[in-house]
Amino acid sequence: MYYNNNTIVFYNGKWLKANELMVSPYSQTMHYGSGVFEGIRSYSTPDGTRIFKSEEHYERLLFSAKKMHMKVNYSVEEFTRLTYLLLEKNNLENAYIRPLVFAGANMSLTPTDEVNVLLCAWEWGKYLGNGSLDVMISSYQRPNPKSCYVEAKVTGHYVNSILATTEAKQKGFDEALLLDMNGNVAEGPGANFFFEKEGTLFTSPLGNILPGITRATMFELCEELGIRIVEKYFTAEDVKGADSAFFTGTAAEVAEINSLDRVPFKLKWEDSLGSLLQRKYLRRVAFNEFGNFSLV
Ligand code: PMP
């Protein structure tokens, strides 16, 4: 699904066949989860293939690497240039791009000089499916920001996400919504969360969540559309039975939520602010309406 015999990846300065790539079985990242990564999308637009918010993603990758004491020798501009080449070499237009920075052999708990850089991409449909999601409040909390850098995209953090999504699916839901260590709603396992009440949108403040690039795009769109959007802490009880709710993320884009803990949201999705933002978002990315598509 992710690669075949012809797939080309970028690995430590070289273009290689994906199935020829060798990584150390003693990689610290494989044993302890100390790598950092990104998830980026490109879209086919009337102006050609464009990577959406490449700069923001690669800035976050470099930020995450710094937090994990990993030295990365590529600039945001180099990464963007390499990513366009990667898409070209694999004949991809609408693609999901996965940069991964991972450590070399090191069985100690100290930073490692050897840092590997992998760029790969594949075609990926809508991450959270096309339907409306039934979501449960997870029994797992998001990691405490005093235990790790929650604002960094670190591979090991996704153990928490995997546990939460697996629990939700095993209980017959589509996805989980996780609380923070104080019992307020934080975010989904791989997406930020918004809900609508009486014409206003609410989302959790930064601090206990990944600062999503799609989340930031929602603020840009709301500003343009004159939609009031409020960052504040709220509980699951505040959300249940609200007018509407949705997840945002690069992979998920804007994904509608049908119910929380089986309590449905009041509005028909088509009539919700989320639906309006979903349509605006998809127009922006598909028609290159944003000025911030980076080209090098
Ligand atoms: N929260 C988490 C935990 C995520 O994994 C993601 C996906 N990167 C997001 C939020 C959304 O971030 P973005 O919009 O930058 O993709």
PDB file of C-alpha atoms and ligand atoms in Angstrom, residues 37-40 57 60 96 142 150 153 158 161 187-193 209-216 248-253 281, ligand 1:
ATOM      1  CA  PHE A  37       8.405  13.243  11.862  1.00  0.00           C
ATOM      2  CA  GLU A  38       5.875  15.204   9.824  1.00  0.00           C
ATOM      3  CA  GLY A  39       2.763  14.488   7.827  1.00  0.00           C
ATOM      4  CA  ILE A  40       2.308  16.779   4.822  1.00  0.00           C
ATOM      5  CA  HIS A  57       5.664  21.589   8.361  1.00  0.00           C
ATOM      6  CA  ARG A  60       7.890  22.136  12.936  1.00  0.00           C
ATOM      7  CA  TYR A  96       0.777  12.240   1.647  1.00  0.00           C
ATOM      8  CA  ARG A 142      -2.776  12.877  26.389  1.00  0.00           C
ATOM      9  CA  VAL A 150       3.705  17.586  23.467  1.00  0.00           C
ATOM     10  CA  LYS A 153       5.869  15.597  16.699  1.00  0.00           C
ATOM     11  CA  TYR A 158       2.103   7.994  19.097  1.00  0.00           C
ATOM     12  CA  SER A 161      -2.468   7.634  20.031  1.00  0.00           C
ATOM     13  CA  GLU A 187      -7.377  16.505  21.024  1.00  0.00           C
ATOM     14  CA  GLY A 188      -7.806  13.361  18.960  1.00  0.00           C
ATOM     15  CA  PRO A 189      -5.052  10.749  18.538  1.00  0.00           C
ATOM     16  CA  GLY A 190      -3.939  12.389  15.287  1.00  0.00           C
ATOM     17  CA  ALA A 191      -6.035  15.517  14.915  1.00  0.00           C
ATOM     18  CA  ASN A 192      -7.154  18.677  16.723  1.00  0.00           C
ATOM     19  CA  PHE A 193     -10.722  19.088  17.896  1.00  0.00           C
ATOM     20  CA  ILE A 209      -1.906  19.606  22.322  1.00  0.00           C
ATOM     21  CA  LEU A 210       0.060  19.429  19.107  1.00  0.00           C
ATOM     22  CA  PRO A 211      -0.214  22.903  17.519  1.00  0.00           C
ATOM     23  CA  GLY A 212      -1.813  21.707  14.315  1.00  0.00           C
ATOM     24  CA  ILE A 213      -1.091  23.418  11.031  1.00  0.00           C
ATOM     25  CA  THR A 214      -4.652  22.676   9.899  1.00  0.00           C
ATOM     26  CA  ARG A 215      -5.862  24.128  13.226  1.00  0.00           C
ATOM     27  CA  ALA A 216      -3.997  27.347  12.361  1.00  0.00           C
ATOM     28  CA  THR A 248      -8.726  18.852  11.824  1.00  0.00           C
ATOM     29  CA  GLY A 249      -5.381  17.525  10.633  1.00  0.00           C
ATOM     30  CA  THR A 250      -3.254  17.290   7.526  1.00  0.00           C
ATOM     31  CA  ALA A 251      -4.270  13.678   6.964  1.00  0.00           C
ATOM     32  CA  ALA A 252      -7.849  14.065   8.241  1.00  0.00           C
ATOM     33  CA  GLU A 253      -8.362  17.532   6.669  1.00  0.00           C
ATOM     34  CA  TYR A 281     -10.493  24.189   3.188  1.00  0.00           C
TER      35      TYR A 281
HETATM   36  N1  PMP B   1      -2.760  16.436  16.953  1.00  0.00           N
HETATM   37  C1  PMP B   1      -2.040  15.305  16.780  1.00  0.00           C
HETATM   38  C2  PMP B   1      -1.756  14.461  17.956  1.00  0.00           C
HETATM   39  C3  PMP B   1      -1.586  14.944  15.502  1.00  0.00           C
HETATM   40  O1  PMP B   1      -0.893  13.816  15.320  1.00  0.00           O
HETATM   41  C4  PMP B   1      -1.899  15.768  14.403  1.00  0.00           C
HETATM   42  C5  PMP B   1      -1.435  15.397  13.026  1.00  0.00           C
HETATM   43  N2  PMP B   1      -0.144  15.886  12.777  1.00  0.00           N
HETATM   44  C6  PMP B   1      -2.638  16.935  14.631  1.00  0.00           C
HETATM   45  C7  PMP B   1      -3.053  17.237  15.923  1.00  0.00           C
HETATM   46  C8  PMP B   1      -2.974  17.874  13.508  1.00  0.00           C
HETATM   47  O2  PMP B   1      -1.805  18.521  13.068  1.00  0.00           O
HETATM   48  P1  PMP B   1      -1.664  19.087  11.589  1.00  0.00           P
HETATM   49  O3  PMP B   1      -2.881  19.884  11.328  1.00  0.00           O
HETATM   50  O4  PMP B   1      -0.437  19.915  11.653  1.00  0.00           O
HETATM   51  O5  PMP B   1      -1.542  17.923  10.679  1.00  0.00           O
END
